[in-house]
Coordinates of C-alpha atoms and ligand atoms in Angstrom, one line a residue:
M21 CA -70.4 44.5 58.9
C22 CA -68.1 46.0 60.9
G23 CA -67.3 49.6 61.5
I24 CA -64.7 52.3 61.4
I25 CA -64.3 55.7 62.9
G26 CA -60.4 57.6 62.8
Y27 CA -60.0 61.2 64.2
V28 CA -56.7 63.2 64.0
G29 CA -57.3 67.3 65.1
K30 CA -55.6 70.4 66.5
E31 CA -58.3 69.6 69.0
A32 CA -58.0 67.2 71.5
N33 CA -60.6 65.3 71.4
A34 CA -60.3 61.7 69.5
L35 CA -61.5 59.8 72.1
D36 CA -65.0 62.2 72.1
V37 CA -65.1 61.5 68.2
L38 CA -65.0 58.2 68.4
L39 CA -66.9 57.0 71.6
K40 CA -69.5 59.0 69.8
G41 CA -69.0 58.0 65.6
L42 CA -68.8 54.1 67.2
S43 CA -72.0 54.7 68.6
S44 CA -73.8 56.1 65.6
L45 CA -72.3 52.9 64.0
E46 CA -73.8 51.0 65.9
Y47 CA -77.0 50.2 63.5
R48 CA -74.8 48.0 61.2
G49 CA -74.3 45.4 64.0
Y50 CA -71.3 44.5 66.2
D51 CA -70.2 42.4 69.0
S52 CA -67.2 43.9 70.0
V53 CA -65.6 47.3 70.1
G54 CA -62.3 49.3 70.5
V55 CA -59.9 52.2 70.1
A56 CA -56.3 53.2 70.0
M57 CA -55.4 56.1 70.4
F58 CA -52.3 58.8 70.8
D59 CA -52.1 60.6 74.8
R60 CA -50.5 64.1 75.7
M61 CA -47.3 62.7 75.1
H62 CA -47.8 60.9 72.3
R63 CA -47.6 57.5 73.9
L64 CA -50.5 54.7 71.8
S65 CA -52.6 52.6 73.8
T66 CA -55.2 51.1 73.0
V67 CA -58.5 49.7 74.8
K68 CA -61.4 46.6 73.2
C69 CA -63.7 44.8 74.4
A70 CA -66.5 42.2 73.2
G71 CA -69.9 44.0 74.2
R72 CA -71.3 47.4 73.9
V73 CA -70.2 50.8 72.9
A74 CA -71.2 51.4 76.1
E75 CA -68.7 48.9 77.7
L76 CA -65.8 50.4 76.2
E77 CA -66.5 53.7 77.8
K78 CA -67.0 52.4 81.0
R79 CA -63.6 51.2 80.5
V80 CA -62.0 54.3 78.7
Q81 CA -63.2 56.5 81.2
G82 CA -60.2 59.2 82.5
S83 CA -58.0 57.9 80.2
G84 CA -58.0 61.9 79.2
D85 CA -58.1 62.8 75.2
S86 CA -56.1 62.9 72.3
Y87 CA -55.2 64.7 69.2
C88 CA -55.6 61.5 66.8
G89 CA -57.1 58.0 67.0
I90 CA -59.7 54.8 65.5
G91 CA -62.0 52.5 66.4
H92 CA -63.7 50.4 65.3
T93 CA -67.4 47.7 66.0
R94 CA -66.8 44.4 65.0
W95 CA -69.7 41.9 63.1
A96 CA -67.3 38.8 63.7
T97 CA -66.7 36.7 60.9
H98 CA -62.6 34.7 61.6
G99 CA -62.7 34.0 65.0
A100 CA -65.5 34.6 67.7
P101 CA -66.3 37.9 70.0
S102 CA -64.3 37.9 72.3
D103 CA -62.0 40.5 73.8
I104 CA -58.7 39.5 72.0
N105 CA -59.8 39.0 68.8
S106 CA -61.3 42.7 69.0
H107 CA -60.1 45.7 67.0
P108 CA -57.7 47.2 67.2
H109 CA -54.7 44.5 66.3
G110 CA -51.3 45.3 66.4
S111 CA -47.9 45.8 67.9
A112 CA -45.8 47.8 69.8
N113 CA -45.3 50.1 66.3
L114 CA -48.1 49.9 64.8
Q115 CA -52.9 49.3 65.1
I116 CA -55.0 48.9 62.6
V117 CA -58.6 48.3 62.7
H118 CA -60.6 46.5 59.3
N119 CA -63.9 45.7 57.5
G120 CA -63.7 43.0 55.5
I121 CA -62.0 39.1 55.0
I122 CA -58.3 38.3 54.4
E123 CA -59.0 35.4 52.4
N124 CA -55.2 34.9 51.9
Y125 CA -54.8 34.6 55.9
A126 CA -53.5 31.2 56.5
C127 CA -51.4 31.0 54.3
L128 CA -49.8 34.7 55.3
K129 CA -50.2 33.5 58.3
K130 CA -47.8 30.7 58.5
E131 CA -45.0 32.5 56.9
L132 CA -45.2 34.9 59.4
T133 CA -44.8 32.5 62.4
E134 CA -42.1 31.3 60.3
L135 CA -40.4 34.8 60.7
G136 CA -40.5 34.2 64.6
Y137 CA -44.1 35.7 64.8
T138 CA -46.8 34.5 67.3
F139 CA -50.0 35.9 67.3
V140 CA -53.2 36.1 70.8
S141 CA -56.2 35.6 68.4
D142 CA -58.1 34.0 66.0
T143 CA -58.5 37.2 63.3
D144 CA -57.4 38.1 60.3
T145 CA -57.0 41.4 61.1
E146 CA -53.9 40.6 62.9
V147 CA -52.4 38.8 60.4
A148 CA -52.8 41.8 58.3
A149 CA -51.2 43.9 61.5
K150 CA -48.1 41.4 62.1
L151 CA -47.8 41.5 57.8
L152 CA -47.5 45.8 58.3
D153 CA -45.2 45.2 61.2
Y154 CA -42.8 42.9 59.1
Y155 CA -42.1 45.3 56.8
Y156 CA -42.1 48.6 58.9
M157 CA -39.3 46.7 61.0
K158 CA -38.1 46.1 57.5
R159 CA -36.9 49.6 57.4
R160 CA -40.2 50.4 55.4
G161 CA -41.3 54.1 55.8
H162 CA -44.8 54.2 56.7
F163 CA -46.7 54.5 53.3
D164 CA -43.7 52.0 52.1
A165 CA -45.1 49.8 54.4
V166 CA -48.4 50.1 53.7
C167 CA -47.8 49.8 50.1
E168 CA -45.8 46.2 50.7
T169 CA -48.8 44.9 52.9
I170 CA -51.6 45.9 51.0
E171 CA -50.0 44.3 48.0
R172 CA -49.7 41.6 49.4
L173 CA -53.5 41.4 50.8
E174 CA -55.9 38.8 48.8
G175 CA -59.9 39.7 49.9
S176 CA -61.5 42.7 50.8
Y177 CA -60.9 45.3 53.1
A178 CA -60.7 48.8 54.4
L179 CA -58.3 49.7 56.9
A180 CA -57.3 52.7 59.1
I181 CA -53.6 52.4 60.8
V182 CA -51.7 54.0 62.8
F183 CA -48.7 53.4 63.9
A184 CA -46.7 54.5 66.9
D185 CA -43.9 56.7 65.8
D186 CA -46.5 59.4 64.0
S187 CA -49.3 60.3 66.4
G188 CA -50.0 63.0 63.8
T189 CA -50.8 60.4 60.5
I190 CA -53.5 58.5 60.3
Y191 CA -53.3 55.8 57.6
A192 CA -56.4 54.6 55.2
A193 CA -56.7 51.9 52.7
R194 CA -59.7 50.1 50.9
K195 CA -60.4 47.6 48.4
D196 CA -63.6 46.3 47.9
S197 CA -65.0 48.2 51.4
P198 CA -66.4 51.5 51.6
L199 CA -63.7 53.9 53.1
I200 CA -64.8 57.9 53.3
I201 CA -62.2 60.5 54.5
G202 CA -64.4 63.1 56.8
I203 CA -62.8 67.2 55.7
G204 CA -63.2 68.6 59.4
E205 CA -61.8 72.6 60.7
D206 CA -58.6 72.0 62.0
A207 CA -59.1 68.3 61.5
N208 CA -59.8 65.4 59.8
Y209 CA -61.6 62.1 60.1
I210 CA -62.5 58.6 58.4
A211 CA -64.7 56.6 58.4
S212 CA -66.7 52.9 57.3
D213 CA -70.0 55.0 55.9
I214 CA -70.8 59.1 56.2
T215 CA -73.6 58.1 58.6
A216 CA -70.2 58.1 61.6
L217 CA -69.2 61.9 60.8
L218 CA -72.4 63.9 60.2
F219 CA -72.4 65.4 63.9
K220 CA -68.8 66.5 62.4
T221 CA -68.2 67.0 58.9
R222 CA -71.3 66.1 55.5
D223 CA -67.7 67.0 53.4
Y224 CA -65.7 63.4 52.6
Y225 CA -64.1 61.2 50.2
S226 CA -65.1 58.3 48.9
L227 CA -61.9 56.1 48.6
E228 CA -61.7 53.9 45.6
D229 CA -60.4 50.9 45.2
G230 CA -56.8 50.6 45.5
D231 CA -56.4 54.0 47.0
I232 CA -54.0 55.1 50.2
A233 CA -54.4 57.8 51.9
C234 CA -52.4 59.5 54.5
V235 CA -55.0 61.7 56.8
K236 CA -53.6 64.9 59.0
A237 CA -55.2 67.1 60.4
D238 CA -54.5 70.0 58.0
C239 CA -54.1 68.1 54.2
I240 CA -55.0 65.0 52.8
S241 CA -53.5 62.9 49.9
I242 CA -54.5 59.8 48.5
Y243 CA -52.4 57.0 46.0
N244 CA -53.1 54.9 43.3
K245 CA -50.5 52.4 42.6
G246 CA -48.6 55.0 44.3
I247 CA -49.4 57.9 42.1
E248 CA -51.2 61.1 43.9
V249 CA -55.1 60.7 43.0
K250 CA -57.6 63.6 43.3
R251 CA -61.1 62.3 44.4
E252 CA -63.9 64.1 44.0
K253 CA -65.1 65.9 47.1
Q254 CA -68.8 64.6 48.2
T255 CA -71.2 66.2 50.8
A256 CA -73.8 63.8 52.2
K257 CA -77.4 65.9 52.5
W258 CA -78.6 62.6 54.5
D259 CA -80.3 63.4 58.1
H260 CA -78.8 60.7 60.6
V261 CA -81.6 57.8 60.4
A262 CA -81.5 57.9 56.4
A263 CA -77.3 57.8 57.0
E264 CA -78.3 54.4 58.3
K265 CA -79.8 52.8 56.0
G266 CA -77.4 53.8 53.2
G267 CA -79.8 56.2 52.0
Y268 CA -82.3 54.0 51.5
D269 CA -85.9 54.3 52.8
H270 CA -86.0 50.8 55.0
F271 CA -83.3 49.1 55.6
M272 CA -85.0 45.9 54.2
L273 CA -84.5 48.3 51.0
K274 CA -80.9 48.8 51.6
E275 CA -80.4 44.4 52.3
I276 CA -82.1 43.5 49.5
H277 CA -79.7 46.1 47.3
E278 CA -77.0 44.8 48.9
E279 CA -77.7 41.1 48.2
P280 CA -75.0 40.7 44.8
E281 CA -72.3 41.7 46.6
A282 CA -73.2 39.1 49.7
I283 CA -73.4 36.6 47.7
I284 CA -69.9 37.5 45.9
R285 CA -68.4 37.9 49.3
T286 CA -69.8 34.8 51.2
L287 CA -69.0 32.3 47.6
R288 CA -65.6 34.6 47.0
P289 CA -63.8 32.6 50.0
R290 CA -65.0 29.1 48.0
I291 CA -64.0 29.1 45.1
K292 CA -60.6 28.6 43.8
D293 CA -60.2 27.8 39.9
M294 CA -63.6 28.6 39.2
L295 CA -64.9 25.0 41.2
P296 CA -66.1 25.1 44.4
D297 CA -63.4 24.2 47.3
F298 CA -64.1 24.8 50.8
S299 CA -61.4 23.6 52.2
A300 CA -60.9 27.3 54.3
D301 CA -63.6 25.4 56.1
K302 CA -62.4 22.5 57.5
L303 CA -65.6 20.5 55.8
D304 CA -65.5 16.7 57.1
E305 CA -65.6 16.1 52.6
D306 CA -65.4 12.1 53.6
A307 CA -68.9 12.5 55.5
L308 CA -70.4 14.8 52.4
K309 CA -69.2 11.6 50.4
R310 CA -70.8 8.9 53.3
I311 CA -74.1 10.2 54.1
S312 CA -76.8 8.5 52.5
R313 CA -79.3 11.1 53.6
L314 CA -79.5 14.1 54.0
H315 CA -81.8 16.7 56.4
I316 CA -82.0 20.5 56.2
V317 CA -84.0 21.8 59.1
A318 CA -84.8 25.3 59.6
C319 CA -87.6 27.6 60.1
G320 CA -89.5 30.7 58.4
T321 CA -87.3 31.8 55.8
A322 CA -84.5 29.9 56.2
M323 CA -86.6 26.5 55.8
H324 CA -87.6 28.2 52.4
A325 CA -83.8 28.0 51.6
G326 CA -83.3 25.3 52.4
L327 CA -85.9 23.9 49.9
I328 CA -83.7 25.4 47.3
G329 CA -80.7 22.8 48.5
K330 CA -83.0 20.6 48.4
F331 CA -84.0 20.9 44.9
M332 CA -80.0 20.9 43.4
F333 CA -78.2 18.1 46.3
E334 CA -81.1 15.9 44.8
K335 CA -81.0 17.2 41.3
Y336 CA -76.9 17.5 41.1
A337 CA -75.8 15.3 43.9
G338 CA -78.3 12.4 43.6
L339 CA -79.2 12.8 47.8
P340 CA -82.4 12.4 49.3
V341 CA -83.1 15.0 51.2
S342 CA -85.9 15.8 54.0
V343 CA -87.1 19.8 54.4
E344 CA -87.8 19.9 58.2
I345 CA -90.1 22.4 60.0
A346 CA -87.4 22.4 63.0
S347 CA -90.3 22.8 65.5
E348 CA -91.6 19.8 63.9
F349 CA -88.9 17.8 63.8
R350 CA -87.8 18.4 67.2
Y351 CA -91.4 16.9 68.4
N352 CA -91.6 14.4 66.1
D353 CA -88.5 11.6 66.8
P354 CA -87.7 11.7 63.5
I355 CA -85.3 8.5 62.4
I356 CA -82.0 9.8 61.8
D357 CA -78.5 8.0 62.8
E358 CA -75.2 8.5 61.7
N359 CA -75.4 8.0 58.4
D360 CA -77.7 10.8 57.7
L361 CA -76.4 14.3 57.7
V362 CA -78.2 17.3 58.9
I363 CA -77.9 21.2 58.1
I364 CA -79.2 23.2 60.4
V365 CA -79.9 26.5 57.9
S366 CA -80.0 29.8 60.6
Q367 CA -79.7 34.0 59.5
S368 CA -79.0 34.6 63.5
G369 CA -77.6 31.2 64.8
E370 CA -79.9 31.1 68.2
T371 CA -83.3 30.4 66.9
A372 CA -84.7 28.1 69.8
D373 CA -86.4 25.6 67.7
S374 CA -83.5 25.6 65.0
L375 CA -81.2 24.6 68.1
A376 CA -83.4 22.1 69.3
A377 CA -83.7 20.4 66.2
L378 CA -79.9 20.5 66.3
R379 CA -78.9 19.2 69.8
L380 CA -81.3 16.6 69.4
A381 CA -79.5 15.4 66.0
K382 CA -76.1 15.2 67.4
E383 CA -77.5 12.9 70.7
K384 CA -79.2 10.4 67.5
G385 CA -76.1 10.1 66.2
A386 CA -75.9 12.5 62.7
S387 CA -73.3 14.8 61.5
T388 CA -74.3 18.2 62.0
L389 CA -73.5 21.2 59.4
G390 CA -74.5 24.9 60.4
I391 CA -74.7 26.7 57.8
V392 CA -74.7 30.2 59.9
N393 CA -74.3 34.6 59.2
V394 CA -73.9 35.2 62.7
I395 CA -69.8 34.5 63.3
G396 CA -69.4 32.8 67.3
S397 CA -73.6 32.2 67.0
T398 CA -75.1 29.0 69.0
I399 CA -75.9 27.2 66.7
A400 CA -72.6 27.8 65.1
N401 CA -70.8 26.7 67.7
E402 CA -72.6 23.5 68.8
A403 CA -72.9 22.2 65.1
H404 CA -69.5 19.4 64.0
S405 CA -69.3 22.0 61.7
V406 CA -69.8 25.5 59.8
L407 CA -69.7 27.3 57.0
Y408 CA -71.0 30.5 57.5
T409 CA -72.3 33.3 55.2
Y410 CA -71.0 36.7 54.3
A411 CA -74.6 38.5 54.4
G412 CA -73.1 41.3 57.0
P413 CA -75.5 42.4 59.7
E414 CA -79.4 41.8 58.5
I415 CA -81.3 44.2 60.2
A416 CA -84.5 44.1 58.9
V417 CA -87.2 41.4 60.6
A418 CA -88.3 40.4 57.3
S419 CA -85.3 37.8 56.2
T420 CA -83.8 39.2 52.1
K421 CA -80.3 39.1 51.9
A422 CA -79.6 36.0 54.3
Y423 CA -82.0 34.3 51.5
S424 CA -80.2 35.0 48.8
V425 CA -76.8 33.9 50.4
Q426 CA -78.2 30.7 51.8
T427 CA -79.2 29.4 49.0
S428 CA -76.6 30.6 47.3
L429 CA -74.3 28.5 49.4
L430 CA -76.5 25.8 49.3
T431 CA -75.8 25.5 45.5
L432 CA -72.0 25.6 45.7
L433 CA -72.3 22.9 48.5
A434 CA -74.5 20.8 45.7
I435 CA -71.8 21.3 43.6
R436 CA -69.3 20.6 45.2
V437 CA -71.4 17.2 46.9
S438 CA -71.6 16.6 42.5
L439 CA -68.4 16.2 41.7
L440 CA -66.8 14.3 45.0
R441 CA -70.0 11.9 44.0
S442 CA -68.6 12.3 40.7
R443 CA -72.6 12.9 39.3
I444 CA -70.8 15.5 37.5
D445 CA -67.5 16.4 35.6
E446 CA -65.6 20.2 36.3
K447 CA -66.2 21.2 33.2
E448 CA -69.8 21.4 34.2
A449 CA -69.1 22.5 37.5
R450 CA -66.7 24.9 36.6
E451 CA -69.9 26.6 34.4
F452 CA -72.0 25.9 37.3
T453 CA -70.3 28.0 39.2
H454 CA -69.6 30.5 37.2
E455 CA -73.4 31.0 36.3
L456 CA -73.3 31.3 40.5
Y457 CA -71.0 33.3 40.9
V458 CA -70.8 35.9 37.9
D459 CA -74.5 36.1 36.3
A460 CA -76.4 35.6 39.1
P461 CA -75.3 38.7 41.8
R462 CA -75.4 40.5 37.6
A463 CA -78.7 39.5 37.1
I464 CA -80.3 40.4 40.6
K465 CA -78.3 43.8 39.7
E466 CA -80.9 44.1 37.0
M467 CA -83.5 43.0 38.0
L468 CA -82.8 45.7 41.3
E469 CA -82.4 48.5 37.9
R470 CA -86.0 47.5 37.1
A471 CA -87.5 47.7 41.0
S472 CA -89.8 50.9 39.7
E473 CA -91.5 48.5 37.2
I474 CA -92.1 46.3 40.4
K475 CA -93.6 48.9 42.3
A476 CA -95.8 49.9 39.6
L477 CA -97.0 46.1 40.2
A478 CA -97.8 46.1 43.5
G479 CA -100.0 48.6 43.6
N480 CA -102.3 46.4 42.7
F481 CA -101.6 43.9 45.0
A482 CA -102.3 46.8 47.6
K483 CA -105.7 46.7 47.2
S484 CA -106.0 43.1 48.4
E485 CA -106.5 41.2 51.2
D486 CA -105.8 37.2 50.3
L487 CA -103.6 36.9 47.0
F488 CA -101.9 33.0 46.2
F489 CA -98.5 32.6 44.9
I490 CA -98.6 29.2 42.3
G491 CA -95.6 27.6 40.8
R492 CA -94.7 23.6 40.0
G493 CA -90.5 22.0 40.7
K494 CA -88.7 24.9 42.0
D495 CA -91.1 27.5 41.7
Y496 CA -92.8 26.3 44.4
Y497 CA -90.3 26.1 47.0
L498 CA -89.8 29.8 45.9
S499 CA -94.2 30.9 45.7
C500 CA -93.3 29.6 49.9
E501 CA -91.1 32.6 50.4
G502 CA -92.7 35.3 48.2
S503 CA -95.7 34.3 50.5
L504 CA -94.8 34.1 53.6
K505 CA -92.2 37.9 52.4
L506 CA -95.3 39.5 51.3
K507 CA -97.8 38.2 54.8
E508 CA -95.2 39.7 57.3
I509 CA -95.0 43.0 56.1
S510 CA -97.7 43.8 54.6
Y511 CA -100.3 41.4 56.8
I512 CA -102.4 40.1 53.5
H513 CA -103.7 37.3 53.6
S514 CA -101.6 34.6 51.0
E515 CA -101.0 31.1 50.5
A516 CA -98.1 29.4 48.4
Y517 CA -99.6 26.7 46.3
A518 CA -98.1 23.7 43.8
A519 CA -99.7 24.8 41.0
G520 CA -101.3 21.4 39.8
E521 CA -102.8 21.1 43.6
L522 CA -105.0 24.0 43.2
K523 CA -108.0 21.8 41.6
H524 CA -107.9 19.8 45.2
G525 CA -109.1 22.4 46.8
T526 CA -108.4 25.9 47.2
I527 CA -109.3 26.5 43.4
S528 CA -112.8 27.4 45.1
L529 CA -110.9 30.6 46.7
I530 CA -110.3 32.0 43.3
D531 CA -112.8 34.9 42.4
D532 CA -113.1 37.8 40.2
G533 CA -110.1 40.0 40.8
V534 CA -108.4 37.5 43.2
P535 CA -104.6 38.6 42.4
V536 CA -102.5 35.3 41.7
I537 CA -98.8 35.8 41.7
A538 CA -97.4 33.0 39.2
L539 CA -94.0 31.8 38.9
A540 CA -92.8 29.7 35.9
T541 CA -89.0 29.7 35.2
E542 CA -88.6 25.9 34.7
S543 CA -89.0 24.9 30.8
R544 CA -90.4 21.4 31.2
L545 CA -93.0 22.9 33.4
Y546 CA -93.9 26.3 30.6
G547 CA -97.1 24.2 29.4
K548 CA -98.5 23.3 32.8
M549 CA -98.1 26.4 33.9
E550 CA -99.8 28.0 31.3
S551 CA -102.9 25.8 31.7
N552 CA -102.8 26.9 35.7
I553 CA -102.8 30.5 33.9
R554 CA -106.2 29.6 32.2
E555 CA -107.6 27.5 34.9
V556 CA -107.5 30.9 37.5
K557 CA -108.4 33.5 35.1
S558 CA -111.6 31.4 34.4
R559 CA -112.7 32.0 37.5
G560 CA -111.6 35.4 37.8
A561 CA -107.9 35.7 39.2
E562 CA -105.9 38.8 38.1
V563 CA -102.5 37.4 36.8
T564 CA -99.2 38.1 37.6
L565 CA -96.3 35.8 36.4
I566 CA -93.1 36.0 36.7
T567 CA -91.3 34.4 34.1
N568 CA -87.8 34.0 32.4
A569 CA -89.6 32.9 28.9
E570 CA -92.3 35.3 28.2
S571 CA -92.7 34.3 24.5
E572 CA -94.0 31.0 26.1
F573 CA -97.3 32.5 28.1
K574 CA -100.3 34.2 26.6
S575 CA -103.0 33.7 29.0
A576 CA -101.2 36.4 32.5
D577 CA -102.2 39.8 33.0
H578 CA -99.2 41.4 33.9
V579 CA -95.8 39.7 32.7
I580 CA -92.1 40.4 34.3
D581 CA -89.6 39.4 32.2
I582 CA -86.3 38.1 33.9
L583 CA -83.2 38.5 31.7
P584 CA -81.7 35.6 30.4
I585 CA -79.7 33.4 32.9
S586 CA -80.1 29.7 33.2
E587 CA -82.5 28.7 34.5
R588 CA -81.2 26.5 37.2
L589 CA -80.4 30.0 39.0
A590 CA -83.5 31.6 38.1
F591 CA -84.8 31.5 41.3
L592 CA -82.2 34.2 42.7
P593 CA -83.3 37.1 40.8
V594 CA -87.1 36.0 40.9
A595 CA -86.8 36.1 44.5
T596 CA -85.3 39.9 44.4
V597 CA -88.5 40.8 42.6
L598 CA -90.7 38.5 44.9
Q599 CA -89.1 40.4 48.5
L600 CA -89.5 44.1 46.0
I601 CA -93.0 43.4 45.5
A602 CA -93.8 42.3 48.5
Y603 CA -91.7 45.6 49.8
F604 CA -93.8 47.6 47.5
T605 CA -96.9 46.0 48.8
S606 CA -96.2 47.2 52.5
T607 CA -95.1 50.4 52.4
E608 CA -98.3 50.9 49.9
R609 CA -100.0 50.0 52.9
G610 CA -98.7 52.4 55.4
C611 CA -97.4 49.4 57.4
D612 CA -93.8 49.1 59.3
V613 CA -91.6 48.0 57.0
D614 CA -88.3 46.9 59.5
K615 CA -90.7 45.8 62.1
P616 CA -93.9 44.5 61.6
R617 CA -95.9 44.2 64.1
N618 CA -96.1 40.7 66.7
L619 CA -92.9 39.7 64.8
A620 CA -89.1 39.7 66.3
K621 CA -85.6 39.3 64.1
S622 CA -84.7 36.5 66.2
V623 CA -87.5 33.6 67.8
T624 CA -84.9 32.8 70.7
V625 CA -87.9 31.2 72.0
E626 CA -90.2 28.5 71.3
Ligands
AGP932 C1 -87.9 35.8 58.1 O1 -88.6 36.8 56.6 C2 -88.5 35.3 58.9 N1 -88.5 36.7 60.0 C3 -88.1 34.4 59.9 O2 -89.0 33.6 59.7 C4 -86.9 34.1 60.1 O3 -86.9 33.2 58.7 C5 -86.5 32.5 60.8 O4 -87.3 33.1 62.4 C6 -85.7 31.6 61.0 O5 -85.1 33.0 61.7 P1 -83.4 32.1 61.6 O6 -83.1 32.0 60.2 O7 -82.7 33.1 62.3 O8 -83.1 30.8 62.0

């Protein structure tokens, strides 16, 4: 996510506050940075660049200090990282910094172009800035111009705004993207979160959706729908390190809790009238209709997300899908041609094996599509087309929210392809989309509220040296991810096994007390899974069952019954449960959850 900071005060130390605040926001992940400040002659100027805060510091050296300014660290969502796409954006009259996604930016851009506006960047934020300039130029007062602009914006935003002819005020507005007003002595602040301000103040107001704040050195006014409102003053109890994690003990736990919002943020721009709509992504839908085979190629968790995609495309779009480990694909001389679509799934967009697989697929004439979380990354740039996930930066090495958004986006794409290939009608597509966009985030939230129940179970696993996951169908694919999560952060040896395959060898490893986690969410396979549970229990296993139908099972020792959700999407709350099991097991064992031994967040070498 982007980071926002703002200062207005009676002392000329805006630059110092902005730079310190931006450095405090670096943990959020970013690719570019910028500030807009008034000099002592009240002239507004902007300095911005791709790269780190340190680069910005070099560029602002000697620029003197200021009584008022705003700053921004950018996590690109529209437009690759570059100086010109960095924030702030604006005009001679104003400057804006923004965190969020303006979903109707394309039509607003067209309208403003017809009004004579020109654009220098590829960002949605510049569109918001020019729209504000339009209302400002229509002789609207600052506040009224902000209100009229906000009225026109669709999507999510946290905005900080300064007008060139008012060096004593910062305007702030929020919808769906957090924004706070820091309360100081003879100064006030704006920030994406309190982390950026702890060096100055612990007291703040959290803006609510629809709030517009006018912030001056000695007063803060907050309005909602034109009426002045009072927001409760809050005081941060966290230290800086805890604040970076939003009060969670680890980035991984914070990111697991971000999953519902991350899914909604990723799907929302691709749903119109509760049907999949990828027109904003400019997908080649003729190619999607024409292809005869689909390959999903990735590594690690991204490959496991591909397995869920396989299930969805095969079941709903009737497309044969092969899921390939990228490091194998690139050396196995795969049989692909122009009738194939190769989807490369990658959170970082920089994984060496996945990038090599992409290049090989292109050489062989296949169409390629990247599903990537980092805007402007190499895989995103080199694939023929790209669908960005909007999970925000994933700091923990163990991938969690990326998996949730990758599987959700693959499912939405499978629904779209099913419609294109007339495999389902609009009624079913609308139902399925509603389940994905509304029910699944809710089900994940409900499982997150039961974290203490899951934590209690994890205590059993922490003492184990071997642990088995078993499942059938989609649950087997899910077992693969649950096993990887556990291994990589708790260092417990674990295997995921197709439950029906156990008797062909691995069951010899089951002995007294060996923990087995069984997944059963597909009704057609409940009976088979009950038999497999009995099979391992009879050899001494201690079985924890994660299911959506507790009453169908009699033999498990422990049961986590997920709350009602369509069984075709039960994998999403179950994935969250598996991530929490891995997390709590790891913390119980005293492992380094966010930075496990031997691992890197992005494997950019073979
Ligand atoms: C996930 O928990 C792992 N850290 C790892 O398997 C990761 O999924 C894999 O390296 C792929 O990374 P990517 O999604 O950035 O391509």
